[in-house]
XYZ file of C-alpha atoms in Angstrom:
411
model
C 128.555 109.240 158.230
C 131.672 108.048 156.327
C 134.735 109.177 158.153
C 136.859 111.777 155.632
C 140.462 110.954 155.177
C 142.603 114.041 155.917
C 146.131 114.142 153.573
C 148.634 117.460 152.544
C 150.089 118.203 148.989
C 153.608 119.761 148.480
C 153.357 121.310 144.698
C 156.024 122.685 146.637
C 155.446 126.115 146.499
C 158.676 127.851 148.291
C 159.962 131.504 148.159
C 163.175 131.785 146.483
C 165.837 132.749 148.511
C 166.419 129.579 150.468
C 168.819 126.530 150.440
C 167.320 124.452 148.323
C 168.705 121.167 150.438
C 167.112 122.439 153.483
C 163.683 122.646 151.575
C 163.765 119.422 150.758
C 164.692 118.148 154.495
C 161.851 119.983 156.049
C 159.450 118.930 153.825
C 160.802 115.760 154.785
C 160.083 116.608 158.068
C 156.755 117.883 157.656
C 155.817 114.290 155.846
C 157.436 112.480 159.096
C 154.967 114.759 161.504
C 152.152 113.936 159.588
C 152.726 110.249 159.616
C 152.719 111.000 163.472
C 149.684 112.825 163.690
C 147.767 110.145 161.746
C 147.176 111.952 158.597
C 146.606 109.253 155.596
C 148.211 110.696 153.003
C 150.762 112.707 151.580
C 150.897 113.922 148.129
C 154.123 115.872 145.944
C 154.763 117.638 142.832
C 156.782 117.440 139.660
C 157.734 120.249 137.818
C 161.343 121.895 136.038
C 161.007 125.328 135.899
C 159.264 128.509 137.596
C 161.413 129.060 140.428
C 159.500 128.155 143.151
C 158.856 124.561 142.214
C 162.079 122.853 142.512
C 160.878 118.771 142.962
C 161.589 117.742 139.545
C 161.030 113.620 140.595
C 157.846 112.687 143.195
C 159.171 109.266 143.727
C 162.870 109.829 144.830
C 160.844 112.302 147.017
C 158.488 109.668 148.322
C 160.973 107.319 148.342
C 162.885 108.807 150.850
C 159.434 110.165 152.634
C 158.564 106.051 152.894
C 162.357 105.624 154.719
C 160.889 108.364 157.583
C 157.197 107.319 157.884
C 155.165 104.398 158.863
C 151.866 104.566 157.954
C 151.225 107.444 155.942
C 149.871 106.686 151.632
C 152.355 108.677 149.519
C 151.153 109.862 146.189
C 152.562 111.268 143.184
C 150.917 114.492 142.637
C 151.254 114.273 140.144
C 153.354 112.878 137.636
C 153.147 114.763 134.500
C 152.429 111.828 131.838
C 153.154 113.694 128.008
C 156.854 114.577 130.041
C 157.765 110.354 130.507
C 158.025 106.980 128.640
C 154.839 105.530 130.246
C 156.878 102.103 130.491
C 159.710 103.990 132.471
C 156.771 105.225 134.859
C 154.995 102.342 135.148
C 158.492 100.941 136.369
C 159.710 103.919 139.259
C 155.676 103.429 140.410
C 155.907 99.806 141.112
C 159.476 100.313 142.315
C 158.488 102.908 144.557
C 155.147 100.869 146.150
C 157.715 97.809 147.102
C 159.898 100.553 148.266
C 157.482 101.921 151.046
C 155.843 98.613 151.493
C 152.812 99.032 149.645
C 151.978 102.635 150.324
C 152.049 103.975 146.564
C 149.151 106.220 145.371
C 150.123 106.727 140.992
C 148.653 110.607 140.523
C 148.638 111.506 137.055
C 148.103 114.846 135.228
C 148.768 116.740 131.634
C 151.383 118.672 133.101
C 150.489 122.163 135.003
C 153.103 124.050 133.773
C 153.416 125.548 130.260
C 156.945 126.399 130.692
C 158.033 122.521 131.385
C 155.898 121.799 128.378
C 158.280 124.469 126.376
C 161.258 123.460 128.176
C 160.509 119.822 126.791
C 159.683 120.528 123.370
C 156.284 119.281 123.735
C 153.113 120.885 121.962
C 150.240 121.822 124.951
C 147.992 120.982 123.041
C 148.838 117.386 122.969
C 148.897 117.046 126.619
C 146.242 115.862 127.603
C 145.477 113.121 125.199
C 148.972 111.868 125.871
C 147.918 111.701 129.362
C 145.077 109.675 128.485
C 147.254 107.151 125.999
C 149.585 106.798 129.217
C 146.928 105.799 131.458
C 145.578 103.141 129.202
C 149.384 101.775 128.468
C 150.300 101.748 132.008
C 146.932 99.947 133.589
C 147.601 96.953 131.228
C 151.352 97.425 132.615
C 150.227 97.022 136.055
C 147.725 93.921 135.069
C 150.933 91.890 134.043
C 150.114 91.976 130.177
C 152.635 92.220 127.687
C 152.227 95.281 125.584
C 153.727 96.396 122.032
C 152.223 99.652 121.209
C 153.370 102.337 118.694
C 152.632 105.910 119.373
C 153.933 109.184 117.871
C 155.527 110.006 121.065
C 156.845 106.469 122.334
C 157.181 103.042 121.058
C 156.768 99.358 122.980
C 158.091 96.291 122.160
C 156.475 93.307 123.684
C 157.158 95.299 127.094
C 156.236 93.630 130.498
C 157.140 94.838 133.932
C 159.267 92.440 135.650
C 157.831 92.494 138.769
C 154.255 94.143 139.453
C 153.038 96.347 142.657
C 152.729 94.851 145.828
C 149.273 96.242 146.227
C 146.780 94.412 144.859
C 146.147 97.208 143.180
C 147.397 100.351 143.255
C 145.113 103.705 143.434
C 145.364 105.553 140.177
C 144.128 109.152 140.579
C 144.022 111.846 138.313
C 144.096 115.733 138.641
C 141.171 117.742 138.305
C 141.147 121.562 137.614
C 138.263 123.781 136.525
C 137.740 122.207 133.521
C 136.244 118.642 132.726
C 139.124 116.737 131.038
C 140.194 115.590 134.230
C 137.223 114.523 135.566
C 135.719 112.474 132.517
C 139.356 110.968 132.499
C 138.589 109.491 135.851
C 134.993 108.279 134.460
C 136.613 106.663 131.300
C 138.743 104.619 133.524
C 136.751 104.474 136.543
C 139.694 105.671 138.917
C 140.147 108.624 141.950
C 140.489 111.730 141.594
C 142.099 115.099 143.277
C 140.510 118.341 142.847
C 142.894 121.230 142.515
C 140.988 123.599 141.028
C 138.865 123.776 144.562
C 141.460 126.692 145.615
C 139.746 129.201 144.509
C 136.495 130.298 145.106
C 135.617 129.357 141.510
C 136.198 125.833 141.589
C 135.249 125.338 144.880
C 131.251 126.605 143.780
C 131.562 124.125 140.329
C 132.136 120.909 142.274
C 129.197 119.173 141.992
C 129.035 120.081 138.006
C 132.783 118.443 138.194
C 131.636 114.761 139.943
C 128.728 115.437 136.833
C 131.459 114.927 134.315
C 132.914 111.742 135.939
C 129.593 110.098 136.345
C 128.866 111.334 133.171
C 131.703 109.629 131.474
C 131.678 106.641 133.542
C 128.153 105.669 132.546
C 129.235 106.198 128.481
C 132.825 103.956 129.271
C 130.575 101.215 131.395
C 132.754 102.323 134.428
C 131.942 103.395 137.945
C 133.377 105.802 140.025
C 133.163 106.033 143.809
C 132.962 109.709 146.215
C 135.590 108.122 148.617
C 138.281 107.723 145.664
C 137.127 111.807 145.310
C 140.369 114.206 147.082
C 139.327 118.206 147.189
C 142.549 120.212 147.810
C 141.843 123.524 150.315
C 144.318 126.148 151.403
C 144.344 127.064 155.087
C 146.513 128.328 157.983
C 145.291 127.622 161.343
C 145.986 128.895 164.743
C 144.800 129.517 168.050
C 142.774 132.584 167.045
C 141.766 134.423 164.332
C 143.721 137.608 164.626
C 146.909 134.977 165.279
C 146.643 133.634 162.081
C 146.302 136.308 160.040
C 149.700 137.815 162.283
C 151.406 134.670 160.977
C 149.990 134.067 157.744
C 149.123 137.667 155.814
C 153.304 138.642 154.987
C 153.708 134.793 153.511
C 150.498 135.266 151.757
C 150.980 138.468 150.372
C 154.215 137.213 149.170
C 153.045 133.937 147.495
C 150.547 135.637 146.119
C 152.086 139.072 144.503
C 155.569 137.407 143.578
C 154.512 134.113 142.108
C 150.808 134.028 141.053
C 151.096 137.377 139.518
C 154.616 138.263 138.704
C 155.777 134.653 138.221
C 153.025 132.712 136.392
C 151.287 135.749 135.541
C 147.480 134.042 135.947
C 144.716 136.014 134.065
C 142.692 138.103 136.150
C 145.065 138.272 139.332
C 146.281 141.596 140.632
C 148.886 142.106 143.823
C 147.780 142.641 147.178
C 148.995 145.979 148.455
C 149.202 144.364 152.069
C 149.232 142.003 154.196
C 145.784 142.609 155.672
C 144.490 142.855 152.228
C 145.913 139.579 151.309
C 143.773 138.020 154.197
C 140.469 139.625 153.563
C 140.399 139.091 150.137
C 141.883 135.228 150.775
C 139.624 134.011 153.344
C 137.254 136.630 154.773
C 135.181 137.413 151.201
C 132.421 135.923 150.290
C 132.352 131.935 149.204
C 135.961 132.208 150.598
C 138.286 128.797 149.236
C 141.001 129.066 151.866
C 140.296 129.014 155.727
C 142.952 131.861 157.629
C 141.919 131.472 161.655
C 140.945 128.603 164.142
C 140.218 124.715 164.135
C 136.723 126.111 164.522
C 136.602 128.145 161.338
C 137.901 124.998 159.352
C 135.787 123.038 160.274
C 132.650 125.143 159.128
C 134.741 125.287 156.090
C 134.894 121.401 155.493
C 131.548 121.278 156.291
C 130.444 123.602 153.272
C 132.224 121.447 151.068
C 131.031 118.679 151.851
C 127.212 120.663 150.990
C 128.610 121.866 147.727
C 130.223 118.692 146.695
C 127.766 116.350 147.437
C 130.402 114.254 149.582
C 134.056 113.493 149.013
C 136.334 111.002 150.622
C 139.080 113.281 151.549
C 140.209 116.277 152.238
C 143.839 117.652 151.225
C 145.419 120.530 152.838
C 147.827 122.482 149.947
C 151.736 123.094 151.747
C 152.528 126.484 151.483
C 155.068 128.764 152.852
C 152.829 131.466 154.267
C 154.197 131.396 158.245
C 157.480 130.209 159.201
C 158.372 126.801 159.728
C 156.800 127.026 163.687
C 153.819 128.136 162.715
C 153.326 126.203 159.580
C 154.140 122.906 162.163
C 151.761 124.207 164.855
C 148.698 124.843 162.211
C 149.178 121.063 160.905
C 149.202 119.906 163.974
C 146.078 121.695 165.616
C 144.258 120.354 162.720
C 145.067 117.108 163.631
C 144.728 117.535 167.089
C 140.882 119.423 167.376
C 139.967 119.405 163.370
C 139.936 115.962 162.557
C 138.253 114.211 165.178
C 135.926 116.674 164.987
C 134.609 116.072 161.411
C 135.383 112.434 161.842
C 133.105 112.090 165.301
C 136.032 110.519 167.246
C 135.142 112.571 170.354
C 131.479 112.183 169.980
C 131.139 109.436 172.617
C 133.091 111.467 175.282
C 130.849 114.405 174.901
C 128.019 111.626 175.785
C 129.551 109.808 177.975
C 129.816 113.690 179.946
C 126.782 114.866 179.715
C 125.242 111.635 180.836
C 126.919 111.542 184.064
C 126.047 115.351 184.307
C 122.320 114.689 183.527
C 122.389 111.599 186.023
C 123.904 113.001 189.288
C 120.822 111.439 190.996
C 121.303 107.760 190.381
C 125.341 108.228 191.339
C 124.225 109.769 194.763
C 124.214 106.236 195.614
C 127.824 105.751 195.520
C 127.949 108.168 198.306
C 125.704 106.482 200.465
C 127.483 103.143 199.965
C 130.764 104.828 200.963
C 128.672 106.339 204.345
C 127.360 103.262 205.202
C 130.552 101.238 205.674
C 132.030 104.045 207.313
C 129.301 104.777 209.740
C 129.697 100.819 210.932
C 133.264 101.905 212.300
C 133.291 104.010 215.353
C 136.642 105.071 214.877
C 135.798 105.694 210.928
C 132.756 107.698 212.073
C 134.650 109.790 214.548
C 137.066 111.063 211.444
C 134.692 112.223 209.324
C 133.905 114.763 211.800
C 137.646 116.377 210.474
C 137.199 114.967 206.810
C 136.958 117.881 204.160
C 137.312 118.208 200.664
C 141.181 118.129 200.055
C 141.298 115.217 202.280
C 139.826 112.327 200.999
C 142.873 109.635 199.463
C 140.600 109.467 196.342
C 140.301 112.249 193.618
C 137.898 114.722 195.007
C 136.440 114.934 191.470
C 135.416 111.037 191.899
C 134.502 110.918 195.844
C 131.264 110.958 197.270
C 130.088 114.058 198.430
C 130.844 112.842 202.787
C 130.117 115.993 204.317
C 126.346 115.772 202.499
C 126.069 112.268 203.461
C 127.291 113.068 206.782
C 124.426 115.849 207.138
C 121.287 113.489 205.946
C 122.990 110.757 208.971
């Protein structure tokens, strides 16, 4: 089985009230922690309104993160292409790729918040078409072409990048919700996908149909899409027990849902939770729940279900939130790296097989005791000393030592 990649997606969703400077710094600390723990990717978003989502330039944030990290890939999650001239986006991504030593992933979207588009005077009906148009131009620029193009929202005259990406081919990824537009765009260009709608039960159950949209578009345009380039977003908080996870995440989850999703964004169909326990129960303990609040074993089960429902993806990306306090949040990511990632990817299967073989073939290894006893009995003083040799008195660790008393009794 192909190994899954693991990463984190920072929108961010930070409750209003904390010093923004400290939030930025704590987010950078998290990237550094994830890099040390071996996570594969880190994603950062772009937003300009709503209060909770306060990173306006993912490229700027990721450039700072690149100075703190060594190996983790750094993705824009996402650059809202209708908000920017495509040439400037291309230049910034190339610079980011060089500044991070070839670790940049170019993720794009049409723009998620209607309030952002309103701020910039952009008609929401044009956003997806503009994203499509911009991707086509940016791909040409990345390929070293000199581009002349005139659109109703940008103009280029003999435009060419002075430097090209450091990577031979910088990964292109588009964001997808539940509608087919993102998957169709990925299929058209043969590029990667990050599914954001999978954080809901409806989105999770529609993953197989979503992939079909991508494959149909790829077939229509003569391209190919690869499941290895498909990333699925999940929400979770992990602790030593379900009770502990519930205690840590409940109040923050309730505030995030009530104050942001219901109160600020006013998402259709959502109602406020009346208690932290209700928040946890209705988020993680209902039929088909897309979120996990519990133990590493619970998250392993969720991921295996995602793989079954979707038919297979290339990466699981955890959504970064402030449901728990910073210490519990960092411990959650630590536990995922320590217990979930190796379980899913089979990193400890060989250790279990080795242990099982030793347990089941103990009789074969009795000969080690016989060999030691034979040497002892060849020496008169050693044989005499054996009479007072007992557990804990042998120089080698008892777990590895032959049973000398058992061998002596045989003799």
